Each structure stands twice: as C-alpha cells, then as structure tokens.
Coordinates of C-alpha atoms and ligand atoms in Angstrom, one line a residue:
M30 CA 113.0 89.9 128.7
S31 CA 116.3 91.3 130.0
D32 CA 116.5 94.9 130.9
A33 CA 118.6 96.6 128.3
N34 CA 119.5 99.3 130.8
D35 CA 121.3 96.8 133.1
D36 CA 123.9 95.7 130.7
P37 CA 124.0 97.2 127.3
T38 CA 125.8 94.2 125.9
S39 CA 123.7 91.5 127.5
F40 CA 121.2 91.2 124.6
V41 CA 123.7 91.4 121.8
P42 CA 123.6 88.2 119.8
H43 CA 126.6 86.4 118.5
L44 CA 127.8 88.3 115.4
D45 CA 129.1 86.5 112.4
A46 CA 131.6 88.0 110.0
R47 CA 128.9 89.3 107.7
Q48 CA 127.0 91.0 110.5
R49 CA 130.2 92.6 111.7
A50 CA 130.8 93.9 108.2
M51 CA 127.3 95.3 108.1
L52 CA 127.8 97.0 111.4
A53 CA 130.9 98.6 110.0
E54 CA 128.8 99.8 107.1
M55 CA 126.3 101.2 109.6
G56 CA 129.1 103.1 111.2
V57 CA 129.1 101.1 114.5
R58 CA 132.5 100.1 115.6
V59 CA 132.5 96.6 117.0
W60 CA 134.2 96.8 120.3
A61 CA 136.2 94.1 122.1
P62 CA 138.3 93.9 125.2
R63 CA 142.0 93.8 124.4
A64 CA 142.5 90.4 125.9
E65 CA 139.7 89.0 123.8
A66 CA 140.1 90.7 120.5
A67 CA 138.2 87.9 118.8
V68 CA 135.1 88.4 120.9
V69 CA 132.7 90.8 119.4
E70 CA 130.8 93.3 121.6
P71 CA 128.8 96.3 120.7
A72 CA 130.3 99.7 121.2
P73 CA 129.4 101.0 124.7
A74 CA 126.8 103.7 124.5
E75 CA 129.1 106.3 126.2
V76 CA 131.9 105.8 123.7
P77 CA 131.0 107.5 120.4
A78 CA 131.0 105.0 117.5
V79 CA 133.2 105.8 114.6
S80 CA 131.2 107.0 111.7
A81 CA 131.0 105.1 108.4
P82 CA 131.4 107.2 105.3
V83 CA 128.3 109.2 105.5
A84 CA 126.9 112.3 103.9
P85 CA 127.7 115.7 105.6
P86 CA 125.2 116.5 108.3
P87 CA 121.9 117.7 106.8
A88 CA 120.6 120.8 108.5
E89 CA 117.0 119.8 108.6
T90 CA 115.3 117.7 111.2
R91 CA 114.2 115.1 108.8
P92 CA 116.2 113.3 106.3
S93 CA 115.1 113.9 102.8
A94 CA 117.8 115.9 101.3
P95 CA 119.9 114.3 98.5
P96 CA 123.1 112.5 99.5
A97 CA 125.4 115.4 98.8
P98 CA 123.6 118.3 100.4
A99 CA 126.4 120.6 101.4
T100 CA 125.1 123.4 99.2
A101 CA 121.4 122.4 99.1
P102 CA 119.1 125.1 100.3
R103 CA 117.8 124.5 103.8
T104 CA 114.6 125.9 105.1
A105 CA 114.1 123.9 108.3
P106 CA 116.0 124.6 111.6
A107 CA 118.9 122.4 112.7
A108 CA 117.6 121.6 116.1
P109 CA 115.3 118.6 116.1
A110 CA 113.3 119.8 119.1
V111 CA 112.0 122.9 117.3
A112 CA 108.9 122.6 115.4
P113 CA 107.9 125.9 113.9
V114 CA 104.9 125.5 111.9
A115 CA 103.8 127.4 108.8
V116 CA 100.3 128.2 108.0
P117 CA 98.0 125.3 108.9
T118 CA 96.0 123.9 106.1
P119 CA 92.3 124.3 106.6
P120 CA 90.7 120.8 106.7
A121 CA 87.8 122.2 104.8
A122 CA 89.9 122.5 101.7
T123 CA 90.1 118.7 101.4
E124 CA 88.1 115.6 101.4
R125 CA 87.9 113.9 104.8
L126 CA 89.1 110.4 105.3
R127 CA 86.8 107.7 106.7
P128 CA 88.9 105.7 109.1
A129 CA 86.2 103.0 109.5
A130 CA 86.4 102.4 105.7
V131 CA 90.2 102.4 105.7
A132 CA 90.2 99.8 108.5
Q133 CA 88.4 97.3 106.2
M134 CA 90.7 97.7 103.2
D135 CA 92.9 95.1 101.6
W136 CA 96.3 96.0 100.2
P137 CA 95.1 97.1 96.7
A138 CA 92.3 99.2 98.1
L139 CA 94.5 100.8 100.7
Q140 CA 97.2 101.6 98.1
A141 CA 94.6 103.2 95.9
A142 CA 93.1 105.2 98.7
V143 CA 96.5 106.6 99.6
A144 CA 97.3 107.4 96.0
G145 CA 94.1 109.4 95.7
C146 CA 94.0 110.9 99.2
E147 CA 93.0 114.5 99.6
A148 CA 92.5 114.4 103.4
C149 CA 94.9 117.2 104.1
G150 CA 96.6 120.0 102.3
L151 CA 99.8 118.0 101.6
C152 CA 98.0 116.6 98.5
K153 CA 98.4 119.9 96.9
T154 CA 102.1 120.0 97.0
R155 CA 103.1 116.3 96.7
R156 CA 104.4 114.9 93.5
N157 CA 103.8 111.3 94.5
T158 CA 102.2 109.7 97.5
V159 CA 104.7 107.4 99.4
F160 CA 102.7 104.3 100.4
G161 CA 105.2 101.9 101.9
V162 CA 107.6 99.3 100.6
G163 CA 108.9 95.9 101.4
D164 CA 107.9 92.4 102.4
T165 CA 104.2 92.4 103.4
Q166 CA 104.6 89.0 104.9
T167 CA 107.4 90.0 107.2
D168 CA 107.5 90.0 111.0
W169 CA 109.5 93.3 111.1
M170 CA 108.0 96.7 110.4
I171 CA 109.9 100.0 110.3
V172 CA 108.0 103.2 110.8
G173 CA 109.5 106.5 109.7
E174 CA 108.2 110.0 109.7
A175 CA 107.4 111.5 106.3
P176 CA 108.7 111.4 102.8
G177 CA 111.4 113.9 101.8
E178 CA 112.3 115.2 98.4
N179 CA 113.7 112.0 97.0
E180 CA 110.8 109.9 98.3
D181 CA 108.3 112.4 96.9
L182 CA 110.0 112.1 93.5
Q183 CA 110.2 108.3 93.5
G184 CA 107.2 107.3 95.5
E185 CA 109.2 105.1 97.8
P186 CA 110.1 105.6 101.5
F187 CA 113.7 106.1 102.6
V188 CA 115.5 106.3 99.2
G189 CA 117.8 109.2 100.1
A190 CA 120.9 109.2 102.3
A191 CA 118.9 108.3 105.4
G192 CA 117.5 105.4 103.4
Q193 CA 121.0 104.1 102.7
L194 CA 121.7 104.1 106.4
L195 CA 118.4 102.4 107.1
D196 CA 119.3 99.7 104.5
N197 CA 122.7 99.2 106.3
M198 CA 120.9 99.0 109.6
L199 CA 118.6 96.4 108.3
R200 CA 121.5 94.4 106.8
A201 CA 123.1 94.5 110.2
V202 CA 120.2 92.5 111.6
G203 CA 120.1 90.2 108.6
R204 CA 117.2 91.9 106.8
S205 CA 116.4 93.9 103.8
R206 CA 113.5 95.8 102.3
T207 CA 113.3 93.3 99.5
G208 CA 113.7 90.2 101.6
E209 CA 115.8 88.7 98.8
G210 CA 118.1 86.1 100.3
V211 CA 117.5 87.4 103.8
K212 CA 114.6 88.1 106.0
G213 CA 112.4 91.0 104.9
A214 CA 111.1 94.2 106.5
Y215 CA 108.2 96.4 105.7
I216 CA 108.8 100.2 105.7
A217 CA 106.2 102.8 106.0
N218 CA 105.9 106.4 107.2
V219 CA 103.5 108.2 109.5
L220 CA 102.8 110.6 106.6
K221 CA 102.3 109.4 103.1
C222 CA 102.9 112.8 101.5
R223 CA 105.9 115.1 101.8
P224 CA 105.5 118.2 103.9
P225 CA 106.7 121.2 101.8
A226 CA 110.4 122.0 102.3
N227 CA 110.6 119.0 104.7
R228 CA 109.0 120.9 107.4
N229 CA 107.8 119.0 110.4
P230 CA 104.5 117.2 110.1
Q231 CA 101.6 119.0 111.6
P232 CA 99.2 117.4 114.1
Q233 CA 96.2 117.5 111.9
E234 CA 98.2 115.9 109.0
V235 CA 99.4 113.1 111.3
A236 CA 95.8 112.6 112.5
Q237 CA 94.4 112.5 109.0
C238 CA 97.1 110.0 107.8
E239 CA 97.0 107.8 110.9
P240 CA 94.3 105.3 109.6
Y241 CA 96.6 104.3 106.7
L242 CA 99.5 103.4 108.9
A243 CA 97.1 101.6 111.3
R244 CA 95.8 99.5 108.4
Q245 CA 99.3 98.8 107.2
V246 CA 100.2 97.5 110.6
A247 CA 97.0 95.4 110.8
L248 CA 97.7 93.9 107.4
V249 CA 101.4 93.1 107.9
K250 CA 100.8 91.9 111.5
P251 CA 104.4 92.3 112.4
K252 CA 106.0 90.8 115.5
I253 CA 107.9 94.0 116.1
I254 CA 107.7 97.6 115.0
V255 CA 110.8 99.8 115.1
A256 CA 109.7 103.4 115.4
M257 CA 112.4 105.7 114.0
G258 CA 112.4 109.4 115.0
R259 CA 110.3 111.7 117.1
F260 CA 107.2 111.9 114.9
A261 CA 107.0 108.1 114.4
V262 CA 107.3 107.6 118.1
Q263 CA 104.9 110.3 119.1
S264 CA 102.3 109.1 116.6
L265 CA 102.5 105.5 117.5
L266 CA 102.8 105.8 121.3
R267 CA 100.9 109.0 121.7
T268 CA 103.5 110.5 123.9
E269 CA 105.6 113.7 124.0
E270 CA 108.4 111.9 125.9
P271 CA 111.8 112.3 124.2
I272 CA 113.3 109.3 122.4
G273 CA 116.1 109.2 124.9
R274 CA 113.7 108.4 127.7
L275 CA 111.7 105.9 125.7
R276 CA 114.6 103.8 124.4
G277 CA 115.6 100.5 126.0
R278 CA 112.1 99.1 126.8
V279 CA 109.3 97.6 124.9
H280 CA 106.2 99.7 124.2
R281 CA 103.0 98.6 122.4
Y282 CA 101.0 99.8 119.5
E283 CA 97.7 98.0 119.0
G284 CA 99.2 95.1 120.9
V285 CA 102.3 95.0 118.7
P286 CA 105.7 95.5 120.5
V287 CA 107.3 98.8 119.6
I288 CA 111.0 99.6 120.0
V289 CA 112.0 103.2 119.9
T290 CA 115.1 104.4 118.2
Y291 CA 116.7 107.4 116.5
H292 CA 115.9 108.4 113.0
P293 CA 118.6 107.5 110.4
A294 CA 118.8 111.2 109.5
Y295 CA 119.6 112.1 113.0
L296 CA 122.2 109.3 113.1
L297 CA 123.8 110.8 110.0
R298 CA 124.2 114.0 111.9
T299 CA 125.1 112.3 115.2
P300 CA 127.1 109.2 114.4
A301 CA 128.1 108.8 118.0
D302 CA 124.5 107.6 118.7
K303 CA 124.7 104.8 116.1
A304 CA 125.9 102.6 118.9
K305 CA 122.6 103.3 120.8
A306 CA 120.7 102.6 117.6
W307 CA 122.5 99.2 117.4
E308 CA 121.4 98.5 121.0
D309 CA 117.9 99.3 120.0
L310 CA 118.0 96.9 117.0
C311 CA 119.4 94.2 119.2
L312 CA 116.5 94.8 121.6
A313 CA 114.1 94.5 118.6
M314 CA 115.7 91.2 117.6
E315 CA 115.5 89.9 121.0
T316 CA 111.9 91.0 121.5
A317 CA 110.8 89.5 118.2
E318 CA 112.6 86.3 118.7
G319 CA 111.2 85.9 122.2
L320 CA 107.6 86.1 121.0
Ligands
LIG3 N1 112.6 110.1 106.4 C1 111.5 109.3 106.8 O1 111.1 109.3 107.9 N2 110.9 108.7 105.8 C2 111.3 108.6 104.6 O2 110.7 108.0 103.7 C3 112.4 109.4 104.2 C4 113.0 110.1 105.2

C-alpha cells in the first residue's frame, strides 16, 4: 500500500466524467495543473476546496439538524472537541444487553433486538431506533456516530443534510446506500438511538450499544470500514487520538481495515476539509481493491 502522506495525489484513481460531477456535488474542486487542464487531480489538502451548495453551518457537533437550520434552536456547543455531559443515565433503570447473545444473532433477530432495546436511558427519549441501512452484501461499510432528529423521526441513518453529503460522497466513489445500478454500501451508527438534543454520546451508551455494531460488522463482513467522526473512530479504534492524526493510514477493527475520515456534518461546517475527505475515500477505495 502506498503511503498517502507521501503524495496526496498518488492514490487517486482515474476519474471519469461522472465521478468528476459527483466530486463537484460533494464540494471537492477537481484540481489540475494549467498545462494539463484535461488531467484530473484531487484538490491539494492545503488548498481549501470550494464548497458545493450546502446548508449553513450547524452549530452542533453532530449533524442531525434539518437542512435549513439557521433559526433552529441549538443546545450543543459549536466546538467539536467539547463534550459536556448532562446527567448520566443510571444503568439500573434499564435492561442490560447480553453481548454473547447479540453475537449469535442473524439479521432479523438483531433488528428486533435493537428495536426493543432498553439497555440505556436513550430508549426513554427516542422516537425510533435507527438500525442501519443499505446493502448487507456489500464490501463497504460506513460507520457514523448517532441518529439526529431526522433519523430519530424516520428510523434511518443519515437522512438529514449530513446524509445528503454522505450520499454525494458515496456517489463520488461509485456507490450508493441502495446499491441500485452501482455498488452498494451499508451504513450504521455507533448509537442506535438519538441522544437528547443531539448531545454527544456518553461512554456507557456507547459501551451498551457496541455489541449491535459489532454484530452488524460481523454479518456484513465488509472489506473496508469508513469511520466518520470522532465518536465512530473512538468507538471502533478505542483511541482518543484526534482524527487529524489518524487519517491517511489503515487501522483495523476485528481484522477489518478501517479508514478514518471527517464526519459529513463537520464537512458541512468546514468545506475546506472536503478535499481531505476525498483523499480518505480514495485510500478506502485503494485499500478495498488491494485486498
Ligand atoms: N450523524 C450520524 O453520525 N449518523 C446519522 O445517522 C445522522 C447524523
């Protein structure tokens, strides 16, 4: 595998017109030297990519606000690094999960277990559990953080503004969540229930929910996992390292290669980093294809 840090363009595959159009949708400006205007290169990481038409920057760390959130009430802080925590939910209030049982479940049993889960206090405030969506036979898995308001309402991951960007990112690599006409992807979150007011997931919530994601990974058997955002990365890789230090190399979760990248909600607020996210997707493609 080539080292993505040596030359950020070295792993970029040839882009056809459709992929270029999708990159434009994702907000990544395709860069080319003047003398070779027809040659397509990714935007260098230092040069901020031009943003596609995206929603105004949401204030919260995670991306669950509706697409036009300028006036939406915000309760979480703007800075992603801050993780103030409300009152922890006592585990005694809920029924404990049995990880060994979850590890044996097939898809219907797993889905039913998630739907009825009361392993943490989030069951009291959720409207719907958000299990996962996509192609269960795929070789690509996307792991996000937790449902937001739209996901809680619809019971499907990544259906808000961040979800639209995720769909564009998938299209840029020739994939979609449905897999119709292109390759598929399976999308799941670390947490299956929305934290109230989109607050950050708490450690005991992540710990309680973890067996579900582990089983989803075991059932999909992906060739690659793309971990999006701090909580996905921390949960899968058991590290406190910031994303910026984990990007650009291949990690492992239960033997499956993991590529670390920014959360689509962060990219909506920080479009300059879309070029880095594109590099990460290229590394994911290269890694999956090299297996
Ligand atoms: N952000 C996530 O991480 N997951 C979702 O499903 C929605 C927003």
